[in-house]
Amino acid sequence: MELILVRHGSQQPDERGDGDPALSETGTREARQVADFLARAAVDAIYTSPLRRAVETAAPLARALALRPIVCDGVVEYHPDAIDHAALKHFKAENYAAAKAALANFGNQADLELFRIRVVDTVESIIADHPDECVAVFCHASVVNAWACSVLGLPSRPFINVAHGSVSRFLCRSANASFVASLNETQHLLPDA
């Protein structure tokens, strides 16, 4: 089966402080571009994290393909309420090296391993339910990193800066029989398109 992990589009600042902001104007554009890009991929099923930014990113593709997204708690972000995304984006722009170092130390190894286990169990279930299909899962950078680390046999640490609206593809039979086809595809994301 082909598993397509899509990171949600850019989100608004989390003014409510609940870790669940809506998409920004840029994120809404990214969601449309993802839908246009994946409409040609013969997607059979769509899963989404319950967080608004993932649900809103999945919506244009779901409409285009007349599919009803399946909301899946197992692909929710790692500690979604612990990350101030707007501050992190500003911090990365001002001092990328310091931001990268801070992210490398984000979370303890035991928490990251439990998170990876949750993601792998969830994705394994999706693979089992769709053995010969193409499935798009709208999720978060931490989920993409956790699954990619599992497939590649890497320690449970973020290793790729997953772009908003990016697509990562895997050819799967199980976590032990999965291959990376691509990571962090962004060719479909055109500024102001």
PDB file of C-alpha atoms in Angstrom:
ATOM      1  CA  MET A   1       0.000   0.000   0.000  1.00  0.00           C
ATOM      2  CA  GLU A   2       1.036   3.597  -0.429  1.00  0.00           C
ATOM      3  CA  LEU A   3       0.974   5.706   2.717  1.00  0.00           C
ATOM      4  CA  ILE A   4       1.054   9.470   2.211  1.00  0.00           C
ATOM      5  CA  LEU A   5       1.739  11.535   5.318  1.00  0.00           C
ATOM      6  CA  VAL A   6       0.805  15.193   4.885  1.00  0.00           C
ATOM      7  CA  ARG A   7       1.857  17.813   7.388  1.00  0.00           C
ATOM      8  CA  HIS A   8      -0.926  20.306   8.036  1.00  0.00           C
ATOM      9  CA  GLY A   9      -0.758  23.775   6.522  1.00  0.00           C
ATOM     10  CA  SER A  10       0.582  26.834   8.330  1.00  0.00           C
ATOM     11  CA  GLN A  11      -1.554  27.794  11.287  1.00  0.00           C
ATOM     12  CA  GLN A  12      -2.640  31.027  12.919  1.00  0.00           C
ATOM     13  CA  PRO A  13      -1.004  32.047  16.193  1.00  0.00           C
ATOM     14  CA  ASP A  14      -2.450  30.053  19.096  1.00  0.00           C
ATOM     15  CA  GLU A  15      -4.215  33.016  20.694  1.00  0.00           C
ATOM     16  CA  ARG A  16      -6.607  30.799  22.664  1.00  0.00           C
ATOM     17  CA  GLY A  17      -3.664  28.869  24.111  1.00  0.00           C
ATOM     18  CA  ASP A  18      -5.333  25.498  23.599  1.00  0.00           C
ATOM     19  CA  GLY A  19      -2.805  24.091  21.120  1.00  0.00           C
ATOM     20  CA  ASP A  20      -5.473  23.877  18.420  1.00  0.00           C
ATOM     21  CA  PRO A  21      -5.286  26.934  16.141  1.00  0.00           C
ATOM     22  CA  ALA A  22      -6.987  27.109  12.754  1.00  0.00           C
ATOM     23  CA  LEU A  23      -5.118  27.420   9.476  1.00  0.00           C
ATOM     24  CA  SER A  24      -3.782  30.815   8.505  1.00  0.00           C
ATOM     25  CA  GLU A  25      -4.444  32.307   5.073  1.00  0.00           C
ATOM     26  CA  THR A  26      -1.165  30.746   3.909  1.00  0.00           C
ATOM     27  CA  GLY A  27      -2.217  27.403   5.404  1.00  0.00           C
ATOM     28  CA  THR A  28      -5.539  27.519   3.559  1.00  0.00           C
ATOM     29  CA  ARG A  29      -3.649  28.103   0.298  1.00  0.00           C
ATOM     30  CA  GLU A  30      -1.293  25.213   1.140  1.00  0.00           C
ATOM     31  CA  ALA A  31      -4.298  22.945   1.795  1.00  0.00           C
ATOM     32  CA  ARG A  32      -5.715  23.746  -1.669  1.00  0.00           C
ATOM     33  CA  GLN A  33      -2.312  23.087  -3.252  1.00  0.00           C
ATOM     34  CA  VAL A  34      -2.014  19.742  -1.440  1.00  0.00           C
ATOM     35  CA  ALA A  35      -5.482  18.803  -2.709  1.00  0.00           C
ATOM     36  CA  ASP A  36      -4.596  19.731  -6.292  1.00  0.00           C
ATOM     37  CA  PHE A  37      -1.357  17.741  -6.031  1.00  0.00           C
ATOM     38  CA  LEU A  38      -2.848  14.612  -4.452  1.00  0.00           C
ATOM     39  CA  ALA A  39      -6.037  14.559  -6.531  1.00  0.00           C
ATOM     40  CA  ARG A  40      -3.932  12.709  -9.125  1.00  0.00           C
ATOM     41  CA  ALA A  41      -2.642  10.136  -6.611  1.00  0.00           C
ATOM     42  CA  ALA A  42      -5.693   7.822  -6.593  1.00  0.00           C
ATOM     43  CA  VAL A  43      -6.213   8.224  -2.838  1.00  0.00           C
ATOM     44  CA  ASP A  44      -8.664   5.626  -1.509  1.00  0.00           C
ATOM     45  CA  ALA A  45      -8.995   6.843   2.091  1.00  0.00           C
ATOM     46  CA  ILE A  46      -8.194   9.929   4.147  1.00  0.00           C
ATOM     47  CA  TYR A  47      -7.296   9.980   7.834  1.00  0.00           C
ATOM     48  CA  THR A  48      -6.745  13.108   9.884  1.00  0.00           C
ATOM     49  CA  SER A  49      -5.568  14.141  13.307  1.00  0.00           C
ATOM     50  CA  PRO A  50      -8.444  15.651  15.306  1.00  0.00           C
ATOM     51  CA  LEU A  51      -6.597  18.983  15.588  1.00  0.00           C
ATOM     52  CA  ARG A  52      -8.194  21.781  13.529  1.00  0.00           C
ATOM     53  CA  ARG A  53      -5.163  22.545  11.384  1.00  0.00           C
ATOM     54  CA  ALA A  54      -5.004  18.922  10.186  1.00  0.00           C
ATOM     55  CA  VAL A  55      -8.775  18.623   9.661  1.00  0.00           C
ATOM     56  CA  GLU A  56      -8.819  21.906   7.702  1.00  0.00           C
ATOM     57  CA  THR A  57      -5.840  20.802   5.584  1.00  0.00           C
ATOM     58  CA  ALA A  58      -7.576  17.510   4.712  1.00  0.00           C
ATOM     59  CA  ALA A  59     -10.905  19.143   3.791  1.00  0.00           C
ATOM     60  CA  PRO A  60     -10.127  20.296   0.205  1.00  0.00           C
ATOM     61  CA  LEU A  61      -8.827  16.856  -0.845  1.00  0.00           C
ATOM     62  CA  ALA A  62     -11.762  15.126   0.845  1.00  0.00           C
ATOM     63  CA  ARG A  63     -14.181  17.367  -1.088  1.00  0.00           C
ATOM     64  CA  ALA A  64     -12.341  16.856  -4.382  1.00  0.00           C
ATOM     65  CA  LEU A  65     -12.389  13.059  -4.015  1.00  0.00           C
ATOM     66  CA  ALA A  66     -15.802  12.819  -2.304  1.00  0.00           C
ATOM     67  CA  LEU A  67     -14.196  10.972   0.629  1.00  0.00           C
ATOM     68  CA  ARG A  68     -15.119  11.307   4.274  1.00  0.00           C
ATOM     69  CA  PRO A  69     -12.008  11.760   6.429  1.00  0.00           C
ATOM     70  CA  ILE A  70     -11.557   9.381   9.346  1.00  0.00           C
ATOM     71  CA  VAL A  71     -10.541  11.283  12.479  1.00  0.00           C
ATOM     72  CA  CYS A  72      -7.743   9.392  14.207  1.00  0.00           C
ATOM     73  CA  ASP A  73      -6.407  10.288  17.668  1.00  0.00           C
ATOM     74  CA  GLY A  74      -3.304   8.152  17.086  1.00  0.00           C
ATOM     75  CA  VAL A  75      -1.803  10.711  14.702  1.00  0.00           C
ATOM     76  CA  VAL A  76      -2.223  13.740  16.950  1.00  0.00           C
ATOM     77  CA  GLU A  77       0.876  15.814  17.590  1.00  0.00           C
ATOM     78  CA  TYR A  78       3.465  15.032  20.266  1.00  0.00           C
ATOM     79  CA  HIS A  79       2.363  17.112  23.278  1.00  0.00           C
ATOM     80  CA  PRO A  80       0.273  19.510  21.151  1.00  0.00           C
ATOM     81  CA  ASP A  81      -0.202  21.962  24.012  1.00  0.00           C
ATOM     82  CA  ALA A  82       3.531  22.178  24.770  1.00  0.00           C
ATOM     83  CA  ILE A  83       4.657  23.937  21.597  1.00  0.00           C
ATOM     84  CA  ASP A  84       4.260  27.649  20.905  1.00  0.00           C
ATOM     85  CA  HIS A  85       4.435  27.391  17.110  1.00  0.00           C
ATOM     86  CA  ALA A  86       4.498  31.137  16.437  1.00  0.00           C
ATOM     87  CA  ALA A  87       7.365  31.660  18.895  1.00  0.00           C
ATOM     88  CA  LEU A  88       9.240  28.676  17.469  1.00  0.00           C
ATOM     89  CA  LYS A  89       8.879  29.998  13.906  1.00  0.00           C
ATOM     90  CA  HIS A  90      10.204  33.413  14.973  1.00  0.00           C
ATOM     91  CA  PHE A  91      13.010  31.773  16.958  1.00  0.00           C
ATOM     92  CA  LYS A  92      14.009  29.663  13.929  1.00  0.00           C
ATOM     93  CA  ALA A  93      14.085  32.751  11.731  1.00  0.00           C
ATOM     94  CA  GLU A  94      16.236  34.665  14.224  1.00  0.00           C
ATOM     95  CA  ASN A  95      18.579  31.880  15.303  1.00  0.00           C
ATOM     96  CA  TYR A  96      18.182  28.632  13.390  1.00  0.00           C
ATOM     97  CA  ALA A  97      21.110  26.879  15.125  1.00  0.00           C
ATOM     98  CA  ALA A  98      19.706  27.594  18.597  1.00  0.00           C
ATOM     99  CA  ALA A  99      16.208  26.504  17.531  1.00  0.00           C
ATOM    100  CA  LYS A 100      17.589  23.270  16.091  1.00  0.00           C
ATOM    101  CA  ALA A 101      19.477  22.581  19.335  1.00  0.00           C
ATOM    102  CA  ALA A 102      16.360  23.295  21.413  1.00  0.00           C
ATOM    103  CA  LEU A 103      14.275  20.931  19.281  1.00  0.00           C
ATOM    104  CA  ALA A 104      16.956  18.242  19.569  1.00  0.00           C
ATOM    105  CA  ASN A 105      16.455  18.366  23.341  1.00  0.00           C
ATOM    106  CA  PHE A 106      12.648  18.629  23.210  1.00  0.00           C
ATOM    107  CA  GLY A 107      11.024  15.875  25.235  1.00  0.00           C
ATOM    108  CA  ASN A 108      12.805  13.088  27.023  1.00  0.00           C
ATOM    109  CA  GLN A 109      13.712   9.862  25.261  1.00  0.00           C
ATOM    110  CA  ALA A 110      11.115   7.801  27.148  1.00  0.00           C
ATOM    111  CA  ASP A 111       8.295  10.170  26.101  1.00  0.00           C
ATOM    112  CA  LEU A 112       9.501  10.192  22.512  1.00  0.00           C
ATOM    113  CA  GLU A 113       9.659   6.397  22.472  1.00  0.00           C
ATOM    114  CA  LEU A 114       6.094   6.120  23.822  1.00  0.00           C
ATOM    115  CA  PHE A 115       4.975   8.615  21.189  1.00  0.00           C
ATOM    116  CA  ARG A 116       6.733   6.601  18.455  1.00  0.00           C
ATOM    117  CA  ILE A 117       5.031   3.420  19.671  1.00  0.00           C
ATOM    118  CA  ARG A 118       1.623   5.157  19.486  1.00  0.00           C
ATOM    119  CA  VAL A 119       2.311   6.420  15.971  1.00  0.00           C
ATOM    120  CA  VAL A 120       3.635   3.062  14.751  1.00  0.00           C
ATOM    121  CA  ASP A 121       0.681   1.165  16.251  1.00  0.00           C
ATOM    122  CA  THR A 122      -1.747   3.597  14.619  1.00  0.00           C
ATOM    123  CA  VAL A 123      -0.062   3.504  11.213  1.00  0.00           C
ATOM    124  CA  GLU A 124       0.207  -0.312  11.386  1.00  0.00           C
ATOM    125  CA  SER A 125      -3.565  -0.390  11.934  1.00  0.00           C
ATOM    126  CA  ILE A 126      -4.137   1.876   8.916  1.00  0.00           C
ATOM    127  CA  ILE A 127      -1.866  -0.342   6.794  1.00  0.00           C
ATOM    128  CA  ALA A 128      -3.755  -3.469   7.922  1.00  0.00           C
ATOM    129  CA  ASP A 129      -7.110  -1.862   7.095  1.00  0.00           C
ATOM    130  CA  HIS A 130      -5.984  -0.728   3.606  1.00  0.00           C
ATOM    131  CA  PRO A 131      -3.477  -3.349   2.365  1.00  0.00           C
ATOM    132  CA  ASP A 132      -3.709  -2.581  -1.358  1.00  0.00           C
ATOM    133  CA  GLU A 133      -4.821   1.033  -1.275  1.00  0.00           C
ATOM    134  CA  CYS A 134      -3.418   4.539  -1.211  1.00  0.00           C
ATOM    135  CA  VAL A 135      -4.115   6.358   2.054  1.00  0.00           C
ATOM    136  CA  ALA A 136      -3.441  10.016   2.877  1.00  0.00           C
ATOM    137  CA  VAL A 137      -2.953  10.826   6.566  1.00  0.00           C
ATOM    138  CA  PHE A 138      -3.095  14.514   7.508  1.00  0.00           C
ATOM    139  CA  CYS A 139      -1.007  14.927  10.616  1.00  0.00           C
ATOM    140  CA  HIS A 140       1.923  16.769  12.190  1.00  0.00           C
ATOM    141  CA  ALA A 141       5.694  17.042  11.802  1.00  0.00           C
ATOM    142  CA  SER A 142       6.234  14.919  14.912  1.00  0.00           C
ATOM    143  CA  VAL A 143       4.149  12.100  13.408  1.00  0.00           C
ATOM    144  CA  VAL A 144       6.054  12.213  10.109  1.00  0.00           C
ATOM    145  CA  ASN A 145       9.348  12.127  12.027  1.00  0.00           C
ATOM    146  CA  ALA A 146       8.230   9.260  14.293  1.00  0.00           C
ATOM    147  CA  TRP A 147       7.084   7.059  11.383  1.00  0.00           C
ATOM    148  CA  ALA A 148      10.146   7.892   9.267  1.00  0.00           C
ATOM    149  CA  CYS A 149      12.461   7.082  12.210  1.00  0.00           C
ATOM    150  CA  SER A 150      10.694   3.760  12.663  1.00  0.00           C
ATOM    151  CA  VAL A 151      10.934   2.866   8.964  1.00  0.00           C
ATOM    152  CA  LEU A 152      14.591   3.914   8.754  1.00  0.00           C
ATOM    153  CA  GLY A 153      15.593   2.292  12.054  1.00  0.00           C
ATOM    154  CA  LEU A 154      16.667   5.610  13.583  1.00  0.00           C
ATOM    155  CA  PRO A 155      16.360   6.635  17.248  1.00  0.00           C
ATOM    156  CA  SER A 156      13.110   8.381  18.163  1.00  0.00           C
ATOM    157  CA  ARG A 157      14.272  11.973  17.629  1.00  0.00           C
ATOM    158  CA  PRO A 158      13.143  14.622  15.155  1.00  0.00           C
ATOM    159  CA  PHE A 159      15.607  14.521  12.265  1.00  0.00           C
ATOM    160  CA  ILE A 160      13.863  16.418   9.489  1.00  0.00           C
ATOM    161  CA  ASN A 161      12.289  19.870   9.474  1.00  0.00           C
ATOM    162  CA  VAL A 162       8.963  18.863   7.924  1.00  0.00           C
ATOM    163  CA  ALA A 163       7.486  21.761   5.923  1.00  0.00           C
ATOM    164  CA  HIS A 164       3.875  22.853   6.308  1.00  0.00           C
ATOM    165  CA  GLY A 165       1.797  21.256   3.565  1.00  0.00           C
ATOM    166  CA  SER A 166       4.576  18.835   2.640  1.00  0.00           C
ATOM    167  CA  VAL A 167       3.991  15.273   1.455  1.00  0.00           C
ATOM    168  CA  SER A 168       6.019  12.229   2.535  1.00  0.00           C
ATOM    169  CA  ARG A 169       5.388   8.885   0.838  1.00  0.00           C
ATOM    170  CA  PHE A 170       5.996   5.361   2.076  1.00  0.00           C
ATOM    171  CA  LEU A 171       5.446   1.974   0.457  1.00  0.00           C
ATOM    172  CA  CYS A 172       4.232  -0.302   3.250  1.00  0.00           C
ATOM    173  CA  ARG A 173       3.340  -3.795   4.309  1.00  0.00           C
ATOM    174  CA  SER A 174       4.136  -3.156   7.995  1.00  0.00           C
ATOM    175  CA  ALA A 175       6.606  -1.091  10.022  1.00  0.00           C
ATOM    176  CA  ASN A 176       9.186  -3.804   9.402  1.00  0.00           C
ATOM    177  CA  ALA A 177       8.410  -3.955   5.689  1.00  0.00           C
ATOM    178  CA  SER A 178       8.074  -0.291   4.748  1.00  0.00           C
ATOM    179  CA  PHE A 179      10.206   1.877   2.534  1.00  0.00           C
ATOM    180  CA  VAL A 180      10.619   5.621   2.166  1.00  0.00           C
ATOM    181  CA  ALA A 181       9.579   6.762  -1.304  1.00  0.00           C
ATOM    182  CA  SER A 182       9.982  10.472  -0.502  1.00  0.00           C
ATOM    183  CA  LEU A 183      10.273  12.829   2.441  1.00  0.00           C
ATOM    184  CA  ASN A 184       9.097  16.420   2.648  1.00  0.00           C
ATOM    185  CA  GLU A 185       7.938  16.950  -0.960  1.00  0.00           C
ATOM    186  CA  THR A 186       7.143  20.631  -1.462  1.00  0.00           C
ATOM    187  CA  GLN A 187       7.145  21.098  -5.241  1.00  0.00           C
ATOM    188  CA  HIS A 188       3.367  21.651  -5.164  1.00  0.00           C
ATOM    189  CA  LEU A 189       3.607  24.581  -2.731  1.00  0.00           C
ATOM    190  CA  LEU A 190       3.693  27.730  -4.816  1.00  0.00           C
ATOM    191  CA  PRO A 191       3.786  31.149  -3.147  1.00  0.00           C
ATOM    192  CA  ASP A 192       0.662  33.238  -3.684  1.00  0.00           C
ATOM    193  CA  ALA A 193      -0.754  30.769  -6.221  1.00  0.00           C
TER     194      ALA A 193
END
